[in-house]
């Protein structure tokens, strides 16, 4: 990337770190021909980590006194089951495990934000250089927080939309779902069919967009703060001769990381709860 002789400026540093390792450069706001490979990789990796954890707990589960790991997993399962029981009235054999998977998956994806900003990109750059795929081991484009990519967050919210539509048709039937689209909430008068339909479309769109944007916005902001902390450490190294660079990085990074742990867990919990609420609403009639 272009930079000053002494290294990248703060704006260049942030802009560079907000670029994805993608198949091509995005030319439009919506460009389905571009795939963000880093988002795909870290979202799949997070999913595999969740599968490994849950499988390990299931294989080592005992009927006696559970170990710490088994007890933790059982606590998560019980928490999600209680929430799904209170919200979704019907068959939860798929919905409760789905909610647990969504919660743990998002938490693991969010947790990559706690990894030092330059660690994975720099390691990736040196790997490419050693394998002969790069001319220098510079810092390549690489973003590790899949939920800080709008494509990833909206992709998950679109999955929830599909589930809402599926359960709406499954519970109410195709005819009942269509009837609800045109006759709720204002009534079945033919003059109100179009307003009802438009309002329901807006409702589905608002749920989907807000669900994804909420997750994306919080994680994107957290990612920016970690970048600013890295820049503050660099500024201290230049202005104070490096005397307080290590202390500044550790102090500011530790404080924000401790607070960010709450955000990591909270955003996973909120996404899970809204998923349950939206699916629960699909089970109900207006």
Coordinates of C-alpha atoms in Angstrom, one line a residue:
X1 CA 0.0 0.0 0.0
X2 CA 1.1 3.6 -0.5
X3 CA 2.6 5.2 2.5
X4 CA 5.1 7.8 3.7
X5 CA 8.8 7.0 3.9
X6 CA 8.5 6.5 7.6
X7 CA 5.6 4.1 7.3
X8 CA 1.8 4.4 6.8
X9 CA 0.0 7.4 8.1
X10 CA -2.8 6.7 10.7
X11 CA -5.5 7.0 7.9
X12 CA -3.6 4.7 5.6
X13 CA -3.1 2.2 8.4
X14 CA -6.8 2.1 9.2
X15 CA -8.0 2.0 5.5
X16 CA -5.5 -0.8 4.8
X17 CA -6.8 -2.9 7.8
X18 CA -10.4 -2.4 6.7
X19 CA -9.7 -4.0 3.3
X20 CA -10.8 -7.6 2.8
X21 CA -8.7 -10.4 1.3
X22 CA -11.1 -10.9 -1.6
X23 CA -11.4 -12.5 -5.0
X24 CA -11.6 -9.0 -6.6
X25 CA -12.0 -5.4 -5.8
X26 CA -15.6 -4.4 -5.2
X27 CA -16.7 -2.0 -7.8
X28 CA -20.3 -1.4 -6.7
X29 CA -22.2 -1.2 -3.4
X30 CA -23.8 -4.5 -4.2
X31 CA -21.4 -6.8 -6.1
X32 CA -22.2 -10.5 -5.9
X33 CA -19.2 -11.4 -8.0
X34 CA -16.8 -10.6 -5.2
X35 CA -16.2 -13.1 -2.4
X36 CA -14.4 -12.0 0.8
X37 CA -12.3 -15.0 1.3
X38 CA -11.2 -14.0 4.8
X39 CA -14.8 -13.7 6.0
X40 CA -15.6 -17.1 4.5
X41 CA -12.5 -18.7 6.1
X42 CA -12.9 -17.4 9.6
X43 CA -16.7 -18.0 9.7
X44 CA -16.2 -21.6 8.6
X45 CA -13.3 -22.0 11.1
X46 CA -15.5 -20.6 13.8
X47 CA -18.2 -23.1 12.9
X48 CA -15.7 -26.0 13.0
X49 CA -14.5 -24.8 16.4
X50 CA -18.1 -24.9 17.7
X51 CA -18.7 -28.3 16.2
X52 CA -15.5 -29.6 17.8
X53 CA -16.4 -28.2 21.2
X54 CA -20.0 -29.6 21.2
X55 CA -18.9 -33.0 19.9
X56 CA -16.2 -33.2 22.5
X57 CA -18.7 -32.5 25.2
X58 CA -21.1 -35.1 23.8
X59 CA -18.5 -37.8 23.5
X60 CA -17.1 -37.3 27.0
X61 CA -20.5 -36.7 28.7
X62 CA -21.1 -38.8 31.8
X63 CA -24.2 -39.5 33.9
X64 CA -22.3 -38.9 37.1
X65 CA -20.7 -35.7 38.3
X66 CA -19.8 -33.7 35.2
X67 CA -16.5 -32.1 34.7
X68 CA -16.0 -28.4 34.3
X69 CA -16.3 -28.4 30.5
X70 CA -19.3 -30.7 30.5
X71 CA -20.9 -28.5 33.2
X72 CA -20.3 -25.4 31.1
X73 CA -21.9 -26.9 28.0
X74 CA -24.8 -28.3 30.0
X75 CA -25.3 -24.8 31.4
X76 CA -25.4 -23.3 27.9
X77 CA -27.8 -26.0 26.7
X78 CA -30.1 -25.4 29.6
X79 CA -30.0 -21.6 29.2
X80 CA -30.9 -21.8 25.5
X81 CA -33.6 -24.5 26.2
X82 CA -35.3 -22.3 28.8
X83 CA -35.3 -19.3 26.5
X84 CA -36.7 -21.2 23.6
X85 CA -39.3 -22.8 25.8
X86 CA -40.5 -19.4 26.9
X87 CA -40.6 -17.9 23.4
X88 CA -41.4 -20.7 20.9
X89 CA -44.6 -22.6 21.6
X90 CA -44.4 -25.8 19.5
X91 CA -41.8 -28.3 18.4
X92 CA -38.4 -27.1 19.4
X93 CA -36.3 -30.1 18.4
X94 CA -34.6 -28.1 15.7
X95 CA -35.1 -24.5 17.0
X96 CA -33.3 -24.9 20.4
X97 CA -30.2 -26.6 18.9
X98 CA -30.2 -23.9 16.2
X99 CA -30.3 -21.1 18.8
X100 CA -27.4 -22.7 20.7
X101 CA -25.4 -23.1 17.5
X102 CA -26.1 -19.5 16.5
X103 CA -25.1 -18.2 19.9
X104 CA -21.8 -20.1 20.1
X105 CA -20.9 -19.5 16.5
X106 CA -21.3 -15.7 16.8
X107 CA -19.4 -15.6 20.1
X108 CA -16.5 -17.5 18.5
X109 CA -16.5 -15.2 15.4
X110 CA -16.6 -12.2 17.7
X111 CA -13.8 -13.5 19.9
X112 CA -11.3 -13.2 17.0
X113 CA -11.6 -9.4 17.7
X114 CA -9.6 -10.0 20.9
X115 CA -6.6 -11.3 18.8
X116 CA -3.9 -8.5 18.4
X117 CA -4.8 -6.4 15.3
X118 CA -1.6 -7.2 13.3
X119 CA -0.8 -10.7 14.5
X120 CA -2.8 -12.8 12.0
X121 CA -2.3 -10.4 8.9
X122 CA 1.5 -10.2 9.5
X123 CA 1.7 -14.0 10.0
X124 CA -0.3 -14.5 6.8
X125 CA 2.0 -12.1 4.9
X126 CA 5.1 -14.0 6.1
X127 CA 3.5 -17.3 5.1
X128 CA 2.8 -16.0 1.6
X129 CA 6.3 -14.6 1.3
X130 CA 7.9 -17.9 2.4
X131 CA 5.8 -19.9 0.0
X132 CA 6.7 -17.5 -2.9
X133 CA 3.3 -16.0 -3.4
X134 CA 4.3 -12.5 -2.4
X135 CA 7.3 -10.3 -3.2
X136 CA 7.7 -9.1 0.4
X137 CA 6.4 -10.1 3.8
X138 CA 4.4 -6.9 4.1
X139 CA 1.1 -6.6 5.9
X140 CA -1.5 -8.0 3.4
X141 CA -5.2 -7.5 3.3
X142 CA -6.8 -9.7 6.0
X143 CA -9.8 -9.1 8.3
X144 CA -10.4 -11.8 10.9
X145 CA -13.7 -10.8 12.4
X146 CA -16.3 -12.2 10.1
X147 CA -19.2 -10.5 11.9
X148 CA -17.5 -7.1 11.3
X149 CA -18.2 -7.7 7.6
X150 CA -21.6 -6.5 6.5
X151 CA -21.8 -9.4 4.1
X152 CA -21.4 -11.9 6.8
X153 CA -23.8 -10.3 9.3
X154 CA -26.5 -9.7 6.7
X155 CA -26.0 -13.3 5.4
X156 CA -26.9 -14.7 8.8
X157 CA -29.9 -12.4 9.1
X158 CA -31.1 -13.5 5.7
X159 CA -30.8 -17.1 7.0
X160 CA -33.1 -16.1 9.9
X161 CA -35.5 -14.5 7.3
X162 CA -35.7 -17.9 5.4
X163 CA -36.5 -19.6 8.7
X164 CA -39.2 -17.1 9.5
X165 CA -40.8 -17.7 6.1
X166 CA -40.4 -21.4 6.4
X167 CA -42.1 -21.7 9.8
X168 CA -44.8 -19.2 8.8
X169 CA -45.8 -21.5 5.9
X170 CA -45.2 -24.7 8.0
X171 CA -47.4 -23.6 10.9
X172 CA -50.1 -21.7 9.1
X173 CA -50.1 -23.4 5.7
X174 CA -49.4 -21.6 2.4
X175 CA -53.0 -20.3 2.3
X176 CA -52.9 -19.1 5.9
X177 CA -49.6 -17.3 5.4
X178 CA -50.8 -15.6 2.2
X179 CA -54.1 -14.6 3.9
X180 CA -52.1 -13.1 6.8
X181 CA -49.9 -11.2 4.4
X182 CA -52.9 -9.4 2.9
X183 CA -55.3 -9.3 5.8
X184 CA -53.2 -8.5 8.8
X185 CA -53.0 -6.3 10.7
X186 CA -55.7 -3.9 9.5
X187 CA -58.4 -6.4 8.4
X188 CA -59.6 -8.4 5.4
X189 CA -61.4 -5.5 3.6
X190 CA -60.1 -5.6 -0.1
X191 CA -59.2 -2.0 0.1
X192 CA -56.7 -2.8 2.9
X193 CA -55.0 -5.7 1.1
X194 CA -52.3 -3.6 -0.5
X195 CA -51.5 -1.6 2.7
X196 CA -51.4 -4.8 4.7
X197 CA -49.1 -6.5 2.2
X198 CA -46.7 -3.4 2.1
X199 CA -46.6 -3.2 5.8
X200 CA -45.8 -6.9 6.2
X201 CA -43.0 -6.6 3.6
X202 CA -41.6 -3.6 5.5
X203 CA -41.8 -5.6 8.7
X204 CA -39.8 -8.6 7.3
X205 CA -37.3 -6.2 5.7
X206 CA -36.8 -4.2 8.9
X207 CA -36.3 -7.3 11.0
X208 CA -33.7 -8.7 8.6
X209 CA -31.8 -5.5 8.1
X210 CA -31.8 -4.5 11.8
X211 CA -30.7 -7.9 12.9
X212 CA -27.7 -7.9 10.7
X213 CA -26.8 -4.2 11.0
X214 CA -26.9 -4.4 14.8
X215 CA -24.3 -7.2 14.9
X216 CA -22.2 -5.6 12.2
X217 CA -22.2 -2.1 13.7
X218 CA -21.1 -3.2 17.2
X219 CA -18.3 -5.5 15.9
X220 CA -17.1 -3.0 13.3
X221 CA -16.9 -0.3 15.9
X222 CA -15.0 -2.6 18.3
X223 CA -12.6 -3.4 15.5
X224 CA -11.9 0.3 14.8
X225 CA -11.2 0.9 18.5
X226 CA -8.6 -1.8 18.6
X227 CA -7.0 -0.2 15.5
X228 CA -7.0 3.2 17.3
X229 CA -5.4 1.6 20.3
X230 CA -2.6 0.2 18.1
X231 CA -2.1 3.6 16.6
X232 CA -1.9 5.2 20.0
X233 CA 0.8 2.8 21.0
X234 CA 2.7 3.7 17.8
X235 CA 2.3 7.4 18.5
X236 CA 3.6 6.9 22.1
X237 CA 6.6 5.1 20.6
X238 CA 7.4 8.0 18.3
X239 CA 6.7 10.9 20.7
X240 CA 8.2 9.4 23.9
X241 CA 11.1 7.5 22.4
X242 CA 9.4 4.2 22.9
X243 CA 9.6 4.3 26.7
X244 CA 5.8 3.9 27.2
X245 CA 4.9 2.1 24.0
X246 CA 4.6 -1.3 25.6
X247 CA 2.8 0.1 28.7
X248 CA 0.4 2.0 26.5
X249 CA -0.5 -1.0 24.4
X250 CA -1.0 -3.3 27.3
X251 CA -3.0 -0.8 29.4
X252 CA -5.3 0.5 26.8
X253 CA -5.6 -2.9 25.0
X254 CA -6.4 -4.7 28.3
X255 CA -9.1 -2.3 29.4
X256 CA -10.9 -2.3 26.1
X257 CA -10.5 -6.1 25.7
X258 CA -12.1 -6.7 29.1
X259 CA -15.0 -4.5 28.2
X260 CA -15.1 -6.0 24.7
X261 CA -15.6 -9.5 26.2
X262 CA -19.0 -8.3 27.3
X263 CA -19.8 -7.0 23.8
X264 CA -18.7 -10.3 22.3
X265 CA -21.0 -12.3 24.5
X266 CA -23.9 -9.8 24.5
X267 CA -24.1 -9.5 20.7
X268 CA -24.2 -13.3 20.4
X269 CA -26.9 -13.5 23.0
X270 CA -29.0 -10.7 21.4
X271 CA -28.8 -12.3 17.9
X272 CA -29.8 -15.6 19.4
X273 CA -32.8 -14.1 21.3
X274 CA -34.0 -12.1 18.3
X275 CA -33.8 -15.3 16.2
X276 CA -36.0 -17.1 18.7
X277 CA -38.4 -14.2 18.9
X278 CA -38.8 -13.9 15.1
X279 CA -39.3 -17.7 14.8
X280 CA -41.7 -17.6 17.7
X281 CA -43.7 -14.8 16.0
X282 CA -43.8 -17.0 12.9
X283 CA -45.6 -19.6 15.0
X284 CA -48.3 -17.1 16.0
X285 CA -51.1 -15.4 14.0
X286 CA -51.9 -11.7 14.0

